[in-house]
XYZ file of C-alpha atoms in Angstrom:
589
model
C 19.620 22.657 9.198
C 19.335 19.772 6.723
C 22.810 18.279 6.676
C 25.175 18.525 9.648
C 28.008 16.041 9.961
C 26.144 13.704 7.606
C 23.091 13.513 9.901
C 19.766 14.468 8.383
C 17.775 16.853 10.572
C 14.047 17.366 10.081
C 12.598 20.876 10.366
C 11.676 21.712 13.942
C 13.578 18.746 15.347
C 17.157 19.942 15.804
C 19.589 17.128 16.531
C 22.877 19.048 16.716
C 25.344 17.270 18.968
C 26.092 20.053 21.454
C 28.427 17.775 23.390
C 30.844 17.678 20.459
C 33.302 20.419 21.438
C 35.143 20.350 18.120
C 31.905 20.758 16.190
C 30.764 23.693 18.352
C 34.102 25.453 17.957
C 33.902 25.101 14.167
C 30.329 26.350 14.225
C 31.195 29.322 16.464
C 34.201 30.304 14.377
C 32.008 30.457 11.273
C 28.942 32.113 12.800
C 30.259 34.385 15.612
C 33.913 35.190 14.817
C 33.739 38.407 16.857
C 33.252 36.273 19.994
C 35.244 33.144 19.155
C 38.131 33.073 16.695
C 41.411 31.274 17.569
C 43.170 33.090 14.712
C 42.710 36.414 16.542
C 43.278 34.820 19.951
C 39.672 35.424 21.067
C 37.735 32.742 22.897
C 34.712 32.228 25.096
C 36.825 32.487 28.260
C 37.864 36.114 27.774
C 34.609 37.280 26.182
C 31.932 39.335 27.860
C 28.307 39.054 26.843
C 26.950 42.589 26.940
C 23.945 41.981 24.712
C 21.848 38.986 23.691
C 20.035 38.854 20.339
C 18.298 36.051 18.501
C 18.651 35.730 14.749
C 16.413 33.536 12.627
C 16.507 32.945 8.882
C 15.554 30.347 6.285
C 18.392 28.689 4.456
C 17.656 27.442 0.934
C 19.412 24.434 -0.510
C 19.646 24.543 -4.288
C 20.534 21.439 -6.267
C 22.255 21.966 -9.583
C 21.898 18.994 -11.868
C 23.933 18.552 -15.022
C 21.763 16.020 -16.843
C 24.332 15.528 -19.588
C 26.645 13.724 -17.159
C 24.406 13.106 -14.137
C 26.560 15.135 -11.716
C 24.842 16.893 -8.837
C 26.137 19.769 -6.723
C 24.408 21.925 -4.152
C 24.750 25.118 -2.197
C 23.010 26.637 0.807
C 22.236 30.367 0.657
C 20.178 33.039 2.370
C 17.520 34.601 0.110
C 17.657 38.053 1.702
C 21.354 38.625 1.154
C 21.677 36.133 -1.720
C 24.969 35.093 -0.194
C 26.213 31.573 0.226
C 26.394 30.212 3.750
C 29.928 28.874 3.845
C 29.547 26.760 6.963
C 26.608 24.630 5.869
C 27.652 24.429 2.220
C 31.034 22.889 2.956
C 29.546 19.646 4.315
C 28.378 18.438 0.906
C 30.408 20.387 -1.632
C 33.717 22.177 -1.835
C 33.944 25.403 0.124
C 32.488 28.231 -1.952
C 34.310 31.549 -1.875
C 32.018 33.463 -4.203
C 30.222 36.461 -2.851
C 26.787 35.738 -4.257
C 24.798 32.745 -5.281
C 24.587 33.881 -8.905
C 28.386 34.075 -9.036
C 28.450 30.468 -7.912
C 26.012 29.406 -10.650
C 27.919 31.228 -13.368
C 31.240 29.798 -12.241
C 29.900 26.251 -12.399
C 28.909 26.232 -16.050
C 31.000 23.739 -17.946
C 32.566 23.958 -21.366
C 32.091 20.805 -23.383
C 34.257 20.036 -26.404
C 32.756 18.675 -29.625
C 34.675 16.936 -32.369
C 33.453 18.624 -35.500
C 34.103 15.798 -37.937
C 32.007 13.310 -35.924
C 29.149 15.453 -34.706
C 26.352 16.890 -36.823
C 25.277 19.142 -33.984
C 28.790 20.523 -33.714
C 28.867 21.138 -37.471
C 25.610 23.023 -37.172
C 27.044 25.128 -34.354
C 30.135 25.865 -36.452
C 28.040 27.094 -39.370
C 26.144 29.510 -37.164
C 29.387 30.652 -35.531
C 30.780 31.562 -38.956
C 27.625 33.472 -39.911
C 27.727 35.451 -36.678
C 31.447 36.209 -37.045
C 30.875 37.556 -40.565
C 28.015 39.737 -39.334
C 30.115 41.100 -36.477
C 33.058 41.817 -38.792
C 30.707 43.895 -40.926
C 29.559 45.646 -37.737
C 25.974 44.486 -38.293
C 24.804 43.674 -34.777
C 21.144 43.453 -35.843
C 21.993 40.755 -38.385
C 24.028 38.881 -35.762
C 21.054 38.946 -33.384
C 18.760 37.717 -36.166
C 21.130 34.809 -36.854
C 21.227 34.070 -33.137
C 17.406 33.988 -32.987
C 17.360 31.639 -35.975
C 19.827 29.379 -34.198
C 17.652 29.146 -31.090
C 14.716 27.973 -33.213
C 16.784 25.404 -35.085
C 15.969 21.755 -34.402
C 19.650 20.969 -33.837
C 20.064 23.477 -31.032
C 22.048 21.673 -28.362
C 20.007 22.592 -25.284
C 16.642 21.128 -26.336
C 18.577 18.123 -27.597
C 20.053 17.465 -24.155
C 16.810 18.314 -22.414
C 14.536 15.930 -24.286
C 17.120 13.163 -24.312
C 17.341 13.230 -20.529
C 13.980 14.419 -19.196
C 12.618 10.865 -19.528
C 14.848 9.928 -16.574
C 12.871 12.326 -14.393
C 9.510 11.363 -15.849
C 10.222 7.738 -14.971
C 10.168 8.669 -11.273
C 7.150 10.958 -11.537
C 3.587 10.256 -10.535
C 0.438 10.651 -12.626
C 0.850 14.090 -14.231
C 3.490 15.986 -16.211
C 2.982 19.600 -17.306
C 4.983 21.283 -20.084
C 5.185 24.937 -21.117
C 7.073 24.963 -24.412
C 8.200 27.945 -26.455
C 9.526 27.969 -30.013
C 9.440 24.196 -30.435
C 10.912 22.592 -33.533
C 9.808 19.526 -35.487
C 12.433 17.447 -33.704
C 11.207 18.604 -30.285
C 7.633 17.740 -31.257
C 8.789 14.216 -32.142
C 10.531 14.002 -28.771
C 7.308 15.020 -27.000
C 5.346 12.348 -28.865
C 7.891 9.676 -27.924
C 7.726 10.710 -24.266
C 3.936 10.434 -24.180
C 3.805 7.127 -26.053
C 6.388 5.565 -23.715
C 4.563 6.776 -20.578
C 0.972 5.693 -21.166
C 0.222 5.510 -17.440
C 0.804 9.276 -16.977
C -1.114 12.346 -18.136
C 0.669 15.064 -20.144
C -0.622 18.661 -20.165
C 1.264 20.694 -22.777
C 1.165 24.429 -23.496
C 2.548 25.263 -26.941
C 3.036 28.528 -28.762
C 0.579 28.618 -31.628
C 2.390 27.978 -34.885
C 2.156 25.575 -37.811
C 4.177 22.788 -36.147
C 2.181 23.037 -32.903
C -1.101 23.000 -34.825
C -0.066 19.807 -36.619
C 0.623 18.084 -33.282
C -2.691 19.336 -31.868
C -4.604 17.927 -34.862
C -2.740 14.607 -34.766
C -3.363 14.061 -31.057
C -7.063 14.862 -31.266
C -7.615 12.681 -34.339
C -5.691 9.653 -33.064
C -7.690 9.632 -29.855
C -6.876 6.081 -28.740
C -3.121 6.512 -29.221
C -2.971 9.793 -27.286
C -5.601 9.265 -24.590
C -3.165 10.664 -22.022
C -2.181 13.878 -23.856
C -3.757 17.360 -23.741
C -2.549 20.386 -25.711
C -3.426 24.075 -25.498
C -2.155 26.445 -28.178
C -1.239 29.872 -26.781
C -0.333 33.173 -28.423
C 2.616 33.462 -26.053
C 4.409 30.995 -23.809
C 7.050 32.905 -21.882
C 8.734 30.076 -20.006
C 10.026 26.600 -20.575
C 9.103 24.635 -17.461
C 8.617 20.982 -16.760
C 6.527 20.028 -13.773
C 6.004 16.533 -12.498
C 4.744 14.878 -9.374
C 7.406 12.904 -7.527
C 7.273 10.056 -5.025
C 7.353 12.352 -2.012
C 4.143 14.052 -3.193
C 5.776 17.351 -4.074
C 6.032 18.899 -7.497
C 9.417 19.374 -9.112
C 9.821 22.289 -11.487
C 12.608 22.236 -14.068
C 13.175 25.514 -15.854
C 15.056 25.891 -19.110
C 16.319 29.352 -20.003
C 17.937 30.519 -23.213
C 21.534 29.478 -23.503
C 24.413 31.602 -24.784
C 25.683 31.327 -28.317
C 28.246 28.550 -28.892
C 31.743 29.958 -28.650
C 35.093 29.304 -30.271
C 38.125 29.418 -27.967
C 41.550 29.294 -29.598
C 40.005 27.694 -32.655
C 38.288 24.874 -30.698
C 34.517 24.670 -30.671
C 32.768 24.802 -27.287
C 29.169 25.003 -26.143
C 28.158 26.319 -22.737
C 26.205 23.632 -20.883
C 23.275 24.977 -18.868
C 22.062 23.383 -15.661
C 18.367 22.814 -15.139
C 17.383 24.497 -11.886
C 14.969 22.412 -9.834
C 12.848 23.517 -6.914
C 10.230 21.667 -4.899
C 6.830 23.088 -4.047
C 4.171 21.270 -2.086
C 1.265 19.569 -3.764
C -1.136 21.850 -1.896
C 0.568 25.052 -3.029
C 0.764 23.902 -6.621
C -2.844 22.750 -6.802
C -4.226 25.887 -5.167
C -2.000 28.496 -6.767
C -1.248 27.074 -10.182
C -2.790 23.916 -11.523
C -6.509 24.224 -10.815
C -7.025 27.275 -13.006
C -4.830 25.722 -15.696
C -6.750 22.460 -15.446
C -9.992 24.369 -16.035
C -8.491 25.798 -19.231
C -7.751 22.305 -20.526
C -11.220 21.150 -19.444
C -12.891 23.924 -21.453
C -10.898 22.817 -24.475
C -11.282 19.044 -24.199
C -14.508 18.222 -22.351
C -16.760 19.388 -25.246
C -14.619 17.482 -27.771
C -14.534 14.238 -25.763
C -18.204 14.486 -24.782
C -19.166 14.870 -28.438
C -17.102 11.793 -29.350
C -18.754 9.809 -26.533
C -22.251 10.698 -27.760
C -21.365 9.747 -31.336
C -19.935 6.439 -30.088
C -23.077 5.454 -28.174
C -25.387 6.594 -30.994
C -23.554 4.299 -33.414
C -23.313 1.394 -30.948
C -25.777 -1.454 -31.583
C -25.779 -3.648 -28.475
C -28.498 -6.018 -29.748
C -26.047 -8.228 -31.636
C -22.679 -6.962 -30.386
C -20.412 -9.604 -28.800
C -16.906 -8.182 -29.325
C -14.466 -8.215 -26.419
C -12.686 -5.172 -27.868
C -15.936 -3.236 -27.816
C -16.203 -3.731 -24.037
C -12.667 -2.376 -23.642
C -13.584 0.641 -25.786
C -16.618 1.355 -23.604
C -14.573 1.062 -20.410
C -11.932 3.461 -21.733
C -14.224 5.927 -23.425
C -13.946 8.488 -20.617
C -10.210 8.036 -19.949
C -9.420 11.469 -21.367
C -11.920 13.058 -18.972
C -10.520 11.535 -15.761
C -8.185 14.462 -14.857
C -11.277 16.712 -14.800
C -13.418 14.429 -12.651
C -13.298 16.691 -9.583
C -13.794 20.015 -11.343
C -16.991 22.008 -10.880
C -20.282 20.102 -10.902
C -18.966 17.138 -12.851
C -20.181 14.469 -10.402
C -23.651 14.065 -11.950
C -22.166 13.914 -15.443
C -19.771 11.102 -14.568
C -22.443 9.158 -12.654
C -24.775 9.328 -15.661
C -21.962 8.319 -18.021
C -21.022 5.378 -15.771
C -24.621 4.102 -15.832
C -24.701 4.368 -19.629
C -21.406 2.497 -19.907
C -22.517 -0.273 -17.538
C -25.841 -0.723 -19.323
C -24.098 -1.169 -22.681
C -21.490 -3.531 -21.206
C -24.151 -5.674 -19.483
C -26.039 -6.019 -22.766
C -22.873 -7.133 -24.600
C -21.943 -9.539 -21.782
C -25.392 -11.132 -22.019
C -24.980 -11.566 -25.784
C -21.574 -13.101 -25.215
C -22.966 -15.492 -22.609
C -25.532 -16.845 -25.094
C -22.929 -17.232 -27.829
C -20.297 -18.911 -25.626
C -22.881 -21.268 -24.087
C -24.063 -22.248 -27.566
C -20.480 -22.907 -28.725
C -19.800 -25.040 -25.629
C -22.964 -27.086 -26.227
C -21.832 -27.827 -29.783
C -18.417 -29.000 -28.587
C -19.988 -31.045 -25.788
C -22.376 -32.723 -28.235
C -19.486 -33.519 -30.568
C -17.661 -35.130 -27.637
C -20.560 -37.202 -26.263
C -21.594 -38.517 -29.696
C -18.208 -40.184 -30.122
C -18.586 -43.571 -28.416
C -14.943 -44.472 -28.952
C -12.924 -41.279 -28.348
C -9.178 -41.244 -28.837
C -6.603 -38.958 -27.256
C -6.127 -37.257 -30.630
C -9.876 -36.586 -30.860
C -9.941 -35.093 -27.343
C -6.900 -32.918 -28.022
C -8.626 -31.472 -31.094
C -11.602 -30.462 -28.948
C -9.234 -29.007 -26.334
C -7.542 -26.960 -29.077
C -10.960 -25.665 -30.186
C -11.710 -24.679 -26.577
C -8.412 -22.764 -26.305
C -9.203 -20.976 -29.549
C -12.607 -19.951 -28.175
C -11.078 -18.828 -24.868
C -8.760 -16.433 -26.712
C -11.889 -14.445 -27.571
C -13.149 -14.528 -23.976
C -12.790 -12.277 -20.973
C -11.028 -13.746 -17.945
C -14.276 -14.102 -16.011
C -15.803 -16.132 -18.888
C -13.211 -18.917 -18.642
C -15.278 -20.606 -15.913
C -17.954 -21.467 -18.497
C -15.585 -24.059 -19.987
C -14.629 -25.715 -16.686
C -17.214 -28.526 -16.746
C -16.440 -29.622 -20.320
C -12.681 -29.329 -19.734
C -12.996 -31.550 -16.640
C -14.862 -34.226 -18.638
C -12.233 -34.164 -21.368
C -9.428 -34.397 -18.833
C -11.002 -37.397 -17.064
C -11.719 -39.195 -20.340
C -8.215 -38.505 -21.577
C -6.785 -39.920 -18.367
C -9.051 -42.961 -18.624
C -7.872 -43.614 -22.185
C -4.268 -43.406 -21.024
C -5.060 -45.821 -18.187
C -6.886 -48.173 -20.570
C -3.916 -48.340 -22.919
C -1.589 -49.553 -20.159
C -1.433 -52.646 -18.002
C -2.756 -51.574 -14.629
C -2.194 -52.585 -11.027
C -5.700 -52.602 -9.565
C -5.899 -52.437 -5.762
C -9.376 -53.610 -4.726
C -11.201 -52.170 -1.704
C -13.387 -54.322 0.564
C -16.682 -52.652 -0.460
C -16.106 -53.655 -4.117
C -15.754 -57.342 -3.195
C -19.016 -57.187 -1.225
C -20.838 -55.543 -4.134
C -19.349 -57.726 -6.876
C -17.774 -60.998 -5.591
C -16.842 -61.990 -9.182
C -14.796 -58.826 -9.768
C -11.702 -60.907 -10.625
C -13.443 -62.427 -13.666
C -14.738 -58.983 -14.705
C -11.254 -57.474 -14.665
C -9.701 -60.417 -16.479
C -6.132 -61.641 -16.713
C -4.736 -58.650 -18.651
C -4.480 -56.558 -15.470
C -2.588 -57.122 -12.228
C -4.971 -57.468 -9.265
C -3.680 -56.683 -5.775
C -5.299 -57.676 -2.482
C -3.977 -56.081 0.681
C -3.786 -58.038 3.910
C -6.196 -55.501 5.437
C -8.925 -56.328 2.872
C -8.647 -60.059 3.564
C -8.769 -59.307 7.299
C -11.924 -57.170 6.912
C -13.676 -59.872 4.833
C -12.832 -62.454 7.479
C -14.372 -60.258 10.193
C -17.526 -59.666 8.127
C -18.302 -63.432 7.953
C -19.877 -63.258 11.417
C -22.328 -60.467 10.488
C -25.661 -61.978 9.333
C -26.453 -59.283 6.740
C -23.005 -59.499 5.071
C -22.109 -63.114 5.832
C -22.980 -64.559 2.398
C -21.311 -61.750 0.410
C -18.132 -61.942 2.464
C -17.929 -65.749 2.101
C -18.506 -65.532 -1.689
C -15.732 -62.949 -1.997
C -13.286 -65.045 0.043
C -14.215 -68.148 -1.931
C -13.581 -66.351 -5.253
C -10.221 -64.962 -4.093
C -9.179 -68.429 -2.936
C -10.206 -69.846 -6.301
C -7.875 -67.476 -8.207
C -5.059 -67.319 -5.681
C -2.698 -69.209 -8.023
C -3.398 -66.994 -11.069
C -0.319 -65.224 -12.422
C -1.903 -61.771 -12.277
C -2.987 -62.010 -8.609
C -0.831 -60.403 -5.903
C -1.159 -60.336 -2.097
C 0.648 -57.517 -0.302
C 1.009 -56.332 3.245
C 1.025 -52.624 4.077
C 4.028 -50.330 4.418
C 2.810 -47.612 6.741
C 6.023 -45.588 6.394
C 5.070 -44.855 2.765
C 2.143 -42.697 3.933
C 2.495 -38.910 4.365
C 3.080 -37.791 7.948
C -0.402 -36.252 8.310
C -2.212 -39.515 7.384
C -3.658 -41.585 10.236
C -1.505 -44.733 10.258
C -4.287 -46.820 11.888
C -7.025 -45.994 9.376
C -8.062 -49.106 7.311
C -8.369 -46.961 4.156
C -4.876 -45.552 4.669
C -3.432 -49.019 5.236
C -4.864 -50.115 1.856
C -3.489 -46.914 0.253
C -0.025 -47.744 1.599
C -0.183 -50.927 -0.509
C -1.122 -48.892 -3.600
C 1.895 -46.643 -3.012
C 4.134 -49.677 -3.525
C 2.931 -49.838 -7.166
C 3.452 -46.171 -8.153
C 5.670 -47.204 -11.082
C 3.126 -49.798 -12.307
C 0.057 -47.627 -13.014
C -1.924 -48.174 -9.795
C -5.711 -47.771 -9.744
C -7.780 -47.883 -6.552
C -11.078 -49.689 -7.109
C -13.530 -48.420 -4.471
C -17.029 -47.096 -3.856
C -15.830 -45.075 -0.864
C -15.821 -41.342 -1.758
C -13.558 -40.492 1.166
C -10.990 -43.012 0.013
C -11.252 -41.667 -3.560
C -10.410 -38.174 -2.323
C -7.429 -39.408 -0.317
C -6.205 -41.403 -3.334
C -6.388 -38.238 -5.429
C -4.164 -36.388 -2.926
C -1.608 -39.178 -3.455
C -2.002 -38.832 -7.256
C -3.483 -42.339 -7.551
C -6.538 -42.730 -9.845
C -9.638 -44.016 -8.024
C -12.533 -45.651 -9.905
C -15.786 -47.414 -9.077
C -16.955 -50.567 -10.880
C -18.876 -48.716 -13.596
C -15.941 -46.439 -14.362
C -13.540 -49.383 -14.447
C -15.800 -51.282 -16.851
C -15.846 -48.230 -19.142
C -12.044 -48.066 -19.078
C -11.709 -51.771 -19.803
C -14.284 -51.347 -22.564
C -12.147 -48.588 -24.104
C -9.248 -50.992 -24.404
C -11.420 -53.662 -26.038
C -12.837 -51.095 -28.488
C -9.345 -49.846 -29.261
C -8.175 -53.410 -29.918
C -11.210 -54.088 -32.099
C -10.635 -50.878 -34.072
C -6.959 -51.683 -34.583
C -7.854 -55.246 -35.647
C -10.356 -53.967 -38.229
C -7.777 -51.518 -39.562
C -5.217 -54.342 -39.867
C -7.721 -56.571 -41.721
C -8.567 -53.753 -44.122
C -4.910 -53.185 -44.862
C -4.423 -56.931 -45.498
C -7.411 -57.007 -47.851
């Protein structure tokens, strides 16, 4: 019982609500009317049980899908009697009063109207209708049948049109493999097959075709254009008796759609109609399909394609020269060279073959990767040399090198990008330094700098703003009592005092609340950083030799430099000024 009162019931786990009296009465009336039927005034109370028997059967639920309009109907029937089970069918479709299941199917065909003047297909149907009518008027039934056969093979036949226009909806939900058995295909149907395969590259298509000129053309095209149709396999047969579509769905069962011949289009009261056929779908388990159907068919495709693909692989490797090869596309070709063999990987004794092929592929790829490594390293060295030889780089110069790097990276594999990291980091730092050099800076000086270079104020000059935090002054004052640092601390304090009235000198106290919540508010380094945060709109630079403080400054997006780095930055500005001055003089001359 799959659907009862809208509740889904799994096999073997019956969840019928036996406490629902109304439900049980309805059930009993349908299933055991001789015992319970209010219409004949019989009920359980006045019934005698003289015999007990148990009846068991399998009920099949058939889904009828009209893919032209997307409507779905279903019916439950018993296979032995082929009769519809009225009780269970009425819960998801209108009550069926037909005696047999086939009567139900026939009664549910739909007649679809076509406007002749706007529909080429309809015009085609009309032409065939006229031919058949003439043949029948002349009492030539054989000629009428011949015309009918011609119509079925015509590319404008309505049923294949609907089928191929809509089967992509099902393929979109399928998994991995789709199998076709196609009879009497036309040029238009062949084009539809090609479009399906091209638009579903991630799936494999196994196609049986009746051997004719059109099928042979598709077979030749697919096997010549190997890269375009890596996922397509075709076998040409003398006879294909069915039109089935099989595909693997999300629930790991195989759906089978069967197309049968449709009736001739009919004319009713002068209006053109075409009988729409439903595609009957049934589910069979993956196990049943693999064991009973697909394995032997898969072997047939393997016998056809493995020799062809293996020959192409051998030719490829014989022509491949890995000594000088550096192409990225060549690596992709090697990786994908056995794609067409993958569906046959578990057939027979193929394990050794695939292991040997994998070793051959990896050996060729490793050789190409090594060649690429040498080439990329050489290119990076040239760019690095070009960068280091320029003693006065500009942002424009650096951006040109960065553009060259991006151009080189377009030819690289993802894992090769790391080779450029070191040079890119140097360019980024230099670029940032140039930007810093071109602006007036607010330089916050750490205590260790003043101990190393007491005359740092003179070195920086008056073009930059110099900030001393109260914490730095406090630390210098405390260091005066230490014998090994006494002289350096006094010299630093003396120099600060000397320049205290200069316009570019600032003294600031900390603002601890500016620090992030996870920073220790009592740390001397963090107290100095809180001063730097007050100058975020004035290009702050922390001048320190403390690596820990440099890291913390970086987390706050504040540049941190040591004395050497600062001198280089200040030198950049002087060089830039000198260059601009020379250019101005030349223009004046």
